[in-house]
Amino acid sequence: MVRTMSEDATPQPKHQGLIVVIDGPAGAGKSTVARRVAGALKLPVLDTGAIYRTVALAGDRAGVGWGDGEGLAALAATMPLGFVAATVAISGRQEVWLGEEEVTDAIRTPHISDGASRVSSLPPVREALLGLQRKLGKSGCVGEGRDLGTVVFPDADHKFFLTASTPVRAQRRHRELLARGGDVPSEAQVLAAMQERDARDSGREVAPLARAEDAREVDSTGATIDEVVAQILQHVDGS
Ligand code: DC
């Protein structure tokens, strides 16, 4: 029987380890904050955006279009995805592998950002990746994404929704791209692409970007990473 997303959103059997989820739009600082929080709590990071990005890349490589939900779902179900957890602690960067190829940087280009947003709006793709995300995170993790508090781990121990103003998010993403080098779009182009992606991520029918009712909202607009991390750890430790 094919399960629907709404059935999958019902509470799952209690997970085994501590699960902290950080959802929010692109550029709010989720990745950096999640890594720091995970380091402090000695938990692995579960970067679910990287999973959608890898599906987009795998689709590109295999000639499966970003609109082909069934084709991408089949690819997602079998793609040899590997996360190297230990690298986060050493370098602050988590290696992502697709079979024999390290794709850590290849999945961060503007082209693949666009593809990830497109493939993640397709219900068969989300369904194909749900079990994988739960399996990867259930022993304990700091998960980051868009629907972790609402769909993937509705019974997470701690839920946060990280936001920042759109211009600040675009500025941060632009700096990240500059630091990575290569052909970098202008900040205005990054802002326009981000607004398009935000609209698609929030407007899709299945598991849109949304704050879970029981998630604590943290606005990182005028805050440093240290302040945001401290705020989150304070809630986790104090509960
Ligand atoms: O966080 P990110 O920018 O790496 O995510 C890439 C895309 O994947 C983004 O457009 C939204 C999508 N995504 C999602 O739909 N659900 C998640 N849990 C994580 C990411």
PDB file of C-alpha atoms and ligand atoms in Angstrom:
ATOM      1  CA  MET A   1       0.000   0.000   0.000  1.00  0.00           C
ATOM      2  CA  VAL A   2       1.295   3.448  -0.828  1.00  0.00           C
ATOM      3  CA  ARG A   3       1.170   5.659   2.234  1.00  0.00           C
ATOM      4  CA  THR A   4       0.235   9.282   1.824  1.00  0.00           C
ATOM      5  CA  MET A   5       2.208  12.097   3.350  1.00  0.00           C
ATOM      6  CA  SER A   6      -0.633  12.985   5.720  1.00  0.00           C
ATOM      7  CA  GLU A   7      -0.642   9.466   7.130  1.00  0.00           C
ATOM      8  CA  ASP A   8       3.101   9.671   7.478  1.00  0.00           C
ATOM      9  CA  ALA A   9       2.776  12.916   9.402  1.00  0.00           C
ATOM     10  CA  THR A  10       1.048  11.116  12.287  1.00  0.00           C
ATOM     11  CA  PRO A  11       3.311  10.642  15.315  1.00  0.00           C
ATOM     12  CA  GLN A  12       5.883   7.899  14.845  1.00  0.00           C
ATOM     13  CA  PRO A  13       6.955   5.390  17.505  1.00  0.00           C
ATOM     14  CA  LYS A  14       9.203   7.229  19.962  1.00  0.00           C
ATOM     15  CA  HIS A  15      12.692   7.652  18.557  1.00  0.00           C
ATOM     16  CA  GLN A  16      15.733   6.250  20.319  1.00  0.00           C
ATOM     17  CA  GLY A  17      17.954   9.302  20.815  1.00  0.00           C
ATOM     18  CA  LEU A  18      17.661  13.031  21.433  1.00  0.00           C
ATOM     19  CA  ILE A  19      16.282  14.776  18.359  1.00  0.00           C
ATOM     20  CA  VAL A  20      16.605  18.523  17.928  1.00  0.00           C
ATOM     21  CA  VAL A  21      15.195  19.984  14.723  1.00  0.00           C
ATOM     22  CA  ILE A  22      15.896  23.353  13.153  1.00  0.00           C
ATOM     23  CA  ASP A  23      13.636  24.320  10.266  1.00  0.00           C
ATOM     24  CA  GLY A  24      13.541  27.572   8.360  1.00  0.00           C
ATOM     25  CA  PRO A  25      14.089  29.277   5.014  1.00  0.00           C
ATOM     26  CA  ALA A  26      17.332  29.347   3.023  1.00  0.00           C
ATOM     27  CA  GLY A  27      20.028  31.598   4.412  1.00  0.00           C
ATOM     28  CA  ALA A  28      18.613  31.839   7.941  1.00  0.00           C
ATOM     29  CA  GLY A  29      21.803  30.232   9.239  1.00  0.00           C
ATOM     30  CA  LYS A  30      20.438  26.725   9.826  1.00  0.00           C
ATOM     31  CA  SER A  31      23.510  24.818   8.614  1.00  0.00           C
ATOM     32  CA  THR A  32      26.048  26.721  10.681  1.00  0.00           C
ATOM     33  CA  VAL A  33      23.834  26.782  13.742  1.00  0.00           C
ATOM     34  CA  ALA A  34      22.912  23.077  13.401  1.00  0.00           C
ATOM     35  CA  ARG A  35      26.586  22.107  13.201  1.00  0.00           C
ATOM     36  CA  ARG A  36      27.499  24.125  16.256  1.00  0.00           C
ATOM     37  CA  VAL A  37      24.542  22.855  18.271  1.00  0.00           C
ATOM     38  CA  ALA A  38      25.299  19.267  17.200  1.00  0.00           C
ATOM     39  CA  GLY A  39      28.939  19.692  18.260  1.00  0.00           C
ATOM     40  CA  ALA A  40      27.905  20.966  21.682  1.00  0.00           C
ATOM     41  CA  LEU A  41      25.400  18.137  22.169  1.00  0.00           C
ATOM     42  CA  LYS A  42      27.716  15.508  20.638  1.00  0.00           C
ATOM     43  CA  LEU A  43      25.091  14.498  18.115  1.00  0.00           C
ATOM     44  CA  PRO A  44      25.395  13.988  14.350  1.00  0.00           C
ATOM     45  CA  VAL A  45      23.941  16.577  11.971  1.00  0.00           C
ATOM     46  CA  LEU A  46      21.193  15.516   9.603  1.00  0.00           C
ATOM     47  CA  ASP A  47      21.282  17.987   6.695  1.00  0.00           C
ATOM     48  CA  THR A  48      18.091  17.107   4.828  1.00  0.00           C
ATOM     49  CA  GLY A  49      18.583  19.875   2.251  1.00  0.00           C
ATOM     50  CA  ALA A  50      21.749  18.041   1.176  1.00  0.00           C
ATOM     51  CA  ILE A  51      19.622  14.960   0.500  1.00  0.00           C
ATOM     52  CA  TYR A  52      17.248  16.870  -1.805  1.00  0.00           C
ATOM     53  CA  ARG A  53      20.238  18.518  -3.442  1.00  0.00           C
ATOM     54  CA  THR A  54      21.804  15.117  -4.109  1.00  0.00           C
ATOM     55  CA  VAL A  55      18.583  13.911  -5.750  1.00  0.00           C
ATOM     56  CA  ALA A  56      18.677  16.950  -8.048  1.00  0.00           C
ATOM     57  CA  LEU A  57      22.315  16.233  -8.920  1.00  0.00           C
ATOM     58  CA  ALA A  58      21.651  12.522  -9.436  1.00  0.00           C
ATOM     59  CA  GLY A  59      18.734  13.451 -11.725  1.00  0.00           C
ATOM     60  CA  ASP A  60      20.978  15.719 -13.755  1.00  0.00           C
ATOM     61  CA  ARG A  61      23.615  13.016 -14.062  1.00  0.00           C
ATOM     62  CA  ALA A  62      21.133  10.287 -15.004  1.00  0.00           C
ATOM     63  CA  GLY A  63      19.131  12.437 -17.411  1.00  0.00           C
ATOM     64  CA  VAL A  64      15.988  12.273 -15.250  1.00  0.00           C
ATOM     65  CA  GLY A  65      14.186  15.626 -15.481  1.00  0.00           C
ATOM     66  CA  TRP A  66      13.522  17.723 -12.373  1.00  0.00           C
ATOM     67  CA  GLY A  67       9.791  17.474 -13.088  1.00  0.00           C
ATOM     68  CA  ASP A  68       9.703  13.687 -13.317  1.00  0.00           C
ATOM     69  CA  GLY A  69       8.444  12.753  -9.856  1.00  0.00           C
ATOM     70  CA  GLU A  70       8.267   8.994 -10.337  1.00  0.00           C
ATOM     71  CA  GLY A  71      11.654   8.817 -12.086  1.00  0.00           C
ATOM     72  CA  LEU A  72      13.321  10.911  -9.381  1.00  0.00           C
ATOM     73  CA  ALA A  73      11.622   8.922  -6.605  1.00  0.00           C
ATOM     74  CA  ALA A  74      13.041   5.708  -8.078  1.00  0.00           C
ATOM     75  CA  LEU A  75      16.462   7.350  -8.228  1.00  0.00           C
ATOM     76  CA  ALA A  76      16.124   8.667  -4.650  1.00  0.00           C
ATOM     77  CA  ALA A  77      15.180   5.231  -3.339  1.00  0.00           C
ATOM     78  CA  THR A  78      18.316   3.621  -4.731  1.00  0.00           C
ATOM     79  CA  MET A  79      20.958   6.375  -4.884  1.00  0.00           C
ATOM     80  CA  PRO A  80      24.110   5.462  -2.948  1.00  0.00           C
ATOM     81  CA  LEU A  81      24.101   8.492  -0.646  1.00  0.00           C
ATOM     82  CA  GLY A  82      26.813   8.767   2.001  1.00  0.00           C
ATOM     83  CA  PHE A  83      27.311  11.312   4.759  1.00  0.00           C
ATOM     84  CA  VAL A  84      30.664  11.392   6.508  1.00  0.00           C
ATOM     85  CA  ALA A  85      29.642  12.502   9.984  1.00  0.00           C
ATOM     86  CA  ALA A  86      33.153  12.730  11.430  1.00  0.00           C
ATOM     87  CA  THR A  87      34.198  15.489   9.031  1.00  0.00           C
ATOM     88  CA  VAL A  88      31.857  17.988  10.712  1.00  0.00           C
ATOM     89  CA  ALA A  89      33.827  17.890  13.938  1.00  0.00           C
ATOM     90  CA  ILE A  90      37.147  18.150  12.124  1.00  0.00           C
ATOM     91  CA  SER A  91      36.456  20.779   9.475  1.00  0.00           C
ATOM     92  CA  GLY A  92      32.951  22.144  10.178  1.00  0.00           C
ATOM     93  CA  ARG A  93      31.990  20.745   6.782  1.00  0.00           C
ATOM     94  CA  GLN A  94      30.157  17.503   6.252  1.00  0.00           C
ATOM     95  CA  GLU A  95      31.236  15.444   3.265  1.00  0.00           C
ATOM     96  CA  VAL A  96      28.446  14.175   1.044  1.00  0.00           C
ATOM     97  CA  TRP A  97      29.097  11.273  -1.298  1.00  0.00           C
ATOM     98  CA  LEU A  98      27.158   9.866  -4.210  1.00  0.00           C
ATOM     99  CA  GLY A  99      28.625   6.440  -4.766  1.00  0.00           C
ATOM    100  CA  GLU A 100      32.350   6.844  -5.378  1.00  0.00           C
ATOM    101  CA  GLU A 101      32.144  10.602  -5.938  1.00  0.00           C
ATOM    102  CA  GLU A 102      32.396  13.297  -3.297  1.00  0.00           C
ATOM    103  CA  VAL A 103      29.644  15.794  -4.165  1.00  0.00           C
ATOM    104  CA  THR A 104      29.922  18.148  -1.157  1.00  0.00           C
ATOM    105  CA  ASP A 105      30.597  21.206  -3.349  1.00  0.00           C
ATOM    106  CA  ALA A 106      28.820  20.015  -6.493  1.00  0.00           C
ATOM    107  CA  ILE A 107      25.451  20.108  -4.677  1.00  0.00           C
ATOM    108  CA  ARG A 108      25.905  23.739  -3.558  1.00  0.00           C
ATOM    109  CA  THR A 109      25.868  25.503  -6.937  1.00  0.00           C
ATOM    110  CA  PRO A 110      23.017  27.919  -7.791  1.00  0.00           C
ATOM    111  CA  HIS A 111      21.916  25.475 -10.532  1.00  0.00           C
ATOM    112  CA  ILE A 112      21.514  22.611  -8.050  1.00  0.00           C
ATOM    113  CA  SER A 113      19.877  24.951  -5.493  1.00  0.00           C
ATOM    114  CA  ASP A 114      17.212  25.598  -8.079  1.00  0.00           C
ATOM    115  CA  GLY A 115      16.932  21.883  -8.883  1.00  0.00           C
ATOM    116  CA  ALA A 116      16.659  20.904  -5.211  1.00  0.00           C
ATOM    117  CA  SER A 117      13.804  23.324  -4.725  1.00  0.00           C
ATOM    118  CA  ARG A 118      12.051  21.873  -7.783  1.00  0.00           C
ATOM    119  CA  VAL A 119      12.525  18.183  -6.964  1.00  0.00           C
ATOM    120  CA  SER A 120      11.551  18.747  -3.331  1.00  0.00           C
ATOM    121  CA  SER A 121       8.146  20.058  -4.410  1.00  0.00           C
ATOM    122  CA  LEU A 122       7.233  16.670  -5.936  1.00  0.00           C
ATOM    123  CA  PRO A 123       5.219  14.394  -3.593  1.00  0.00           C
ATOM    124  CA  PRO A 124       6.774  11.093  -4.846  1.00  0.00           C
ATOM    125  CA  VAL A 125      10.247  12.447  -4.094  1.00  0.00           C
ATOM    126  CA  ARG A 126       9.300  13.554  -0.575  1.00  0.00           C
ATOM    127  CA  GLU A 127       7.670  10.208   0.069  1.00  0.00           C
ATOM    128  CA  ALA A 128      10.715   8.307  -1.176  1.00  0.00           C
ATOM    129  CA  LEU A 129      12.993  10.282   1.160  1.00  0.00           C
ATOM    130  CA  LEU A 130      10.871  10.233   4.302  1.00  0.00           C
ATOM    131  CA  GLY A 131      11.931   6.781   5.533  1.00  0.00           C
ATOM    132  CA  LEU A 132      15.583   7.505   4.754  1.00  0.00           C
ATOM    133  CA  GLN A 133      15.553  10.710   6.816  1.00  0.00           C
ATOM    134  CA  ARG A 134      13.887   8.964   9.764  1.00  0.00           C
ATOM    135  CA  LYS A 135      16.327   6.077   9.586  1.00  0.00           C
ATOM    136  CA  LEU A 136      19.338   8.405   9.496  1.00  0.00           C
ATOM    137  CA  GLY A 137      18.101  10.518  12.404  1.00  0.00           C
ATOM    138  CA  LYS A 138      16.285   8.215  14.767  1.00  0.00           C
ATOM    139  CA  SER A 139      19.264   7.336  16.982  1.00  0.00           C
ATOM    140  CA  GLY A 140      19.654  11.023  17.775  1.00  0.00           C
ATOM    141  CA  CYS A 141      20.544  14.041  15.656  1.00  0.00           C
ATOM    142  CA  VAL A 142      20.347  17.739  15.108  1.00  0.00           C
ATOM    143  CA  GLY A 143      18.265  17.831  11.948  1.00  0.00           C
ATOM    144  CA  GLU A 144      17.892  20.828   9.691  1.00  0.00           C
ATOM    145  CA  GLY A 145      15.451  21.404   6.859  1.00  0.00           C
ATOM    146  CA  ARG A 146      11.976  22.681   6.112  1.00  0.00           C
ATOM    147  CA  ASP A 147       9.538  20.060   7.424  1.00  0.00           C
ATOM    148  CA  LEU A 148      11.414  18.211  10.154  1.00  0.00           C
ATOM    149  CA  GLY A 149       9.233  19.518  12.961  1.00  0.00           C
ATOM    150  CA  THR A 150       6.003  19.116  11.017  1.00  0.00           C
ATOM    151  CA  VAL A 151       6.456  15.866   9.057  1.00  0.00           C
ATOM    152  CA  VAL A 152       9.730  13.979   9.476  1.00  0.00           C
ATOM    153  CA  PHE A 153      10.084  14.139  13.276  1.00  0.00           C
ATOM    154  CA  PRO A 154       6.782  15.500  14.609  1.00  0.00           C
ATOM    155  CA  ASP A 155       7.705  14.098  18.034  1.00  0.00           C
ATOM    156  CA  ALA A 156      11.205  15.677  18.147  1.00  0.00           C
ATOM    157  CA  ASP A 157      12.386  16.601  21.636  1.00  0.00           C
ATOM    158  CA  HIS A 158      13.120  20.214  20.661  1.00  0.00           C
ATOM    159  CA  LYS A 159      11.894  22.175  17.669  1.00  0.00           C
ATOM    160  CA  PHE A 160      13.219  25.495  16.457  1.00  0.00           C
ATOM    161  CA  PHE A 161      12.229  27.653  13.511  1.00  0.00           C
ATOM    162  CA  LEU A 162      15.097  29.885  12.463  1.00  0.00           C
ATOM    163  CA  THR A 163      14.288  33.015  10.472  1.00  0.00           C
ATOM    164  CA  ALA A 164      16.009  36.187   9.286  1.00  0.00           C
ATOM    165  CA  SER A 165      14.928  39.057   7.054  1.00  0.00           C
ATOM    166  CA  THR A 166      15.089  38.281   3.332  1.00  0.00           C
ATOM    167  CA  PRO A 167      17.848  40.848   2.478  1.00  0.00           C
ATOM    168  CA  VAL A 168      20.031  39.503   5.293  1.00  0.00           C
ATOM    169  CA  ARG A 169      19.493  35.915   4.148  1.00  0.00           C
ATOM    170  CA  ALA A 170      20.421  36.854   0.559  1.00  0.00           C
ATOM    171  CA  GLN A 171      23.531  38.688   1.760  1.00  0.00           C
ATOM    172  CA  ARG A 172      24.654  35.645   3.763  1.00  0.00           C
ATOM    173  CA  ARG A 173      24.053  33.249   0.868  1.00  0.00           C
ATOM    174  CA  HIS A 174      25.957  35.573  -1.484  1.00  0.00           C
ATOM    175  CA  ARG A 175      28.939  35.645   0.891  1.00  0.00           C
ATOM    176  CA  GLU A 176      28.870  31.856   1.130  1.00  0.00           C
ATOM    177  CA  LEU A 177      28.996  31.587  -2.670  1.00  0.00           C
ATOM    178  CA  LEU A 178      31.850  34.113  -2.859  1.00  0.00           C
ATOM    179  CA  ALA A 179      33.804  32.136  -0.289  1.00  0.00           C
ATOM    180  CA  ARG A 180      33.372  29.030  -2.398  1.00  0.00           C
ATOM    181  CA  GLY A 181      34.689  30.787  -5.503  1.00  0.00           C
ATOM    182  CA  GLY A 182      33.899  30.233  -9.173  1.00  0.00           C
ATOM    183  CA  ASP A 183      31.155  32.087 -11.075  1.00  0.00           C
ATOM    184  CA  VAL A 184      29.110  33.934  -8.484  1.00  0.00           C
ATOM    185  CA  PRO A 185      25.817  35.704  -9.269  1.00  0.00           C
ATOM    186  CA  SER A 186      25.293  39.249  -7.967  1.00  0.00           C
ATOM    187  CA  GLU A 187      23.651  39.799  -4.589  1.00  0.00           C
ATOM    188  CA  ALA A 188      20.521  41.058  -6.380  1.00  0.00           C
ATOM    189  CA  GLN A 189      20.382  37.846  -8.415  1.00  0.00           C
ATOM    190  CA  VAL A 190      20.823  35.769  -5.269  1.00  0.00           C
ATOM    191  CA  LEU A 191      17.970  37.726  -3.652  1.00  0.00           C
ATOM    192  CA  ALA A 192      15.663  37.162  -6.643  1.00  0.00           C
ATOM    193  CA  ALA A 193      16.449  33.436  -6.788  1.00  0.00           C
ATOM    194  CA  MET A 194      15.911  33.178  -3.033  1.00  0.00           C
ATOM    195  CA  GLN A 195      12.503  34.842  -3.235  1.00  0.00           C
ATOM    196  CA  GLU A 196      11.488  32.458  -5.998  1.00  0.00           C
ATOM    197  CA  ARG A 197      12.692  29.484  -3.972  1.00  0.00           C
ATOM    198  CA  ASP A 198      10.983  30.730  -0.786  1.00  0.00           C
ATOM    199  CA  ALA A 199       7.693  31.047  -2.655  1.00  0.00           C
ATOM    200  CA  ARG A 200       8.028  27.517  -4.059  1.00  0.00           C
ATOM    201  CA  ASP A 201       9.113  25.982  -0.727  1.00  0.00           C
ATOM    202  CA  SER A 202       6.300  27.676   1.212  1.00  0.00           C
ATOM    203  CA  GLY A 203       3.620  27.355  -1.439  1.00  0.00           C
ATOM    204  CA  ARG A 204       3.900  23.681  -2.340  1.00  0.00           C
ATOM    205  CA  GLU A 205       1.052  21.396  -1.371  1.00  0.00           C
ATOM    206  CA  VAL A 206       3.045  18.710   0.386  1.00  0.00           C
ATOM    207  CA  ALA A 207       5.077  19.468   3.506  1.00  0.00           C
ATOM    208  CA  PRO A 208       5.579  23.174   2.795  1.00  0.00           C
ATOM    209  CA  LEU A 209       8.063  25.231   4.744  1.00  0.00           C
ATOM    210  CA  ALA A 210       6.109  26.038   7.880  1.00  0.00           C
ATOM    211  CA  ARG A 211       6.732  26.529  11.558  1.00  0.00           C
ATOM    212  CA  ALA A 212       5.443  23.620  13.627  1.00  0.00           C
ATOM    213  CA  GLU A 213       2.956  24.862  16.222  1.00  0.00           C
ATOM    214  CA  ASP A 214       5.226  23.694  19.005  1.00  0.00           C
ATOM    215  CA  ALA A 215       8.442  25.084  17.469  1.00  0.00           C
ATOM    216  CA  ARG A 216      10.222  28.017  19.087  1.00  0.00           C
ATOM    217  CA  GLU A 217      10.919  30.813  16.615  1.00  0.00           C
ATOM    218  CA  VAL A 218      14.426  32.269  16.683  1.00  0.00           C
ATOM    219  CA  ASP A 219      15.122  35.385  14.592  1.00  0.00           C
ATOM    220  CA  SER A 220      18.778  35.575  13.572  1.00  0.00           C
ATOM    221  CA  THR A 221      18.551  38.921  11.709  1.00  0.00           C
ATOM    222  CA  GLY A 222      20.535  41.027  14.154  1.00  0.00           C
ATOM    223  CA  ALA A 223      22.122  38.179  16.070  1.00  0.00           C
ATOM    224  CA  THR A 224      25.535  36.572  15.850  1.00  0.00           C
ATOM    225  CA  ILE A 225      25.893  32.827  15.335  1.00  0.00           C
ATOM    226  CA  ASP A 226      27.168  32.556  18.915  1.00  0.00           C
ATOM    227  CA  GLU A 227      24.044  34.248  20.242  1.00  0.00           C
ATOM    228  CA  VAL A 228      21.696  32.018  18.244  1.00  0.00           C
ATOM    229  CA  VAL A 229      23.558  28.849  19.259  1.00  0.00           C
ATOM    230  CA  ALA A 230      23.527  29.943  22.910  1.00  0.00           C
ATOM    231  CA  GLN A 231      19.799  30.651  22.753  1.00  0.00           C
ATOM    232  CA  ILE A 232      19.062  27.204  21.336  1.00  0.00           C
ATOM    233  CA  LEU A 233      21.343  25.373  23.770  1.00  0.00           C
ATOM    234  CA  GLN A 234      19.795  27.240  26.658  1.00  0.00           C
ATOM    235  CA  HIS A 235      16.366  25.892  25.731  1.00  0.00           C
ATOM    236  CA  VAL A 236      17.664  22.372  25.155  1.00  0.00           C
ATOM    237  CA  ASP A 237      19.624  22.302  28.422  1.00  0.00           C
ATOM    238  CA  GLY A 238      16.995  24.066  30.453  1.00  0.00           C
ATOM    239  CA  SER A 239      14.122  21.731  29.637  1.00  0.00           C
TER     240      SER A 239
HETATM  241  O1   DC B   1      18.442  23.874   3.018  1.00  0.00           O
HETATM  242  P1   DC B   1      18.850  23.791   1.548  1.00  0.00           P
HETATM  243  O2   DC B   1      18.927  25.127   0.898  1.00  0.00           O
HETATM  244  O3   DC B   1      20.106  22.999   1.356  1.00  0.00           O
HETATM  245  O4   DC B   1      17.664  22.965   0.828  1.00  0.00           O
HETATM  246  C1   DC B   1      17.648  22.729  -0.547  1.00  0.00           C
HETATM  247  C2   DC B   1      16.191  22.630  -1.031  1.00  0.00           C
HETATM  248  O5   DC B   1      15.599  21.449  -0.500  1.00  0.00           O
HETATM  249  C3   DC B   1      15.303  23.799  -0.625  1.00  0.00           C
HETATM  250  O6   DC B   1      14.856  24.507  -1.766  1.00  0.00           O
HETATM  251  C4   DC B   1      14.118  23.203   0.056  1.00  0.00           C
HETATM  252  C5   DC B   1      14.301  21.729  -0.011  1.00  0.00           C
HETATM  253  N1   DC B   1      14.129  21.086   1.281  1.00  0.00           N
HETATM  254  C6   DC B   1      12.886  20.625   1.602  1.00  0.00           C
HETATM  255  O7   DC B   1      11.957  20.793   0.828  1.00  0.00           O
HETATM  256  N2   DC B   1      12.698  19.951   2.757  1.00  0.00           N
HETATM  257  C7   DC B   1      13.705  19.789   3.623  1.00  0.00           C
HETATM  258  N3   DC B   1      13.486  19.130   4.770  1.00  0.00           N
HETATM  259  C8   DC B   1      14.993  20.285   3.317  1.00  0.00           C
HETATM  260  C9   DC B   1      15.183  20.951   2.129  1.00  0.00           C
END
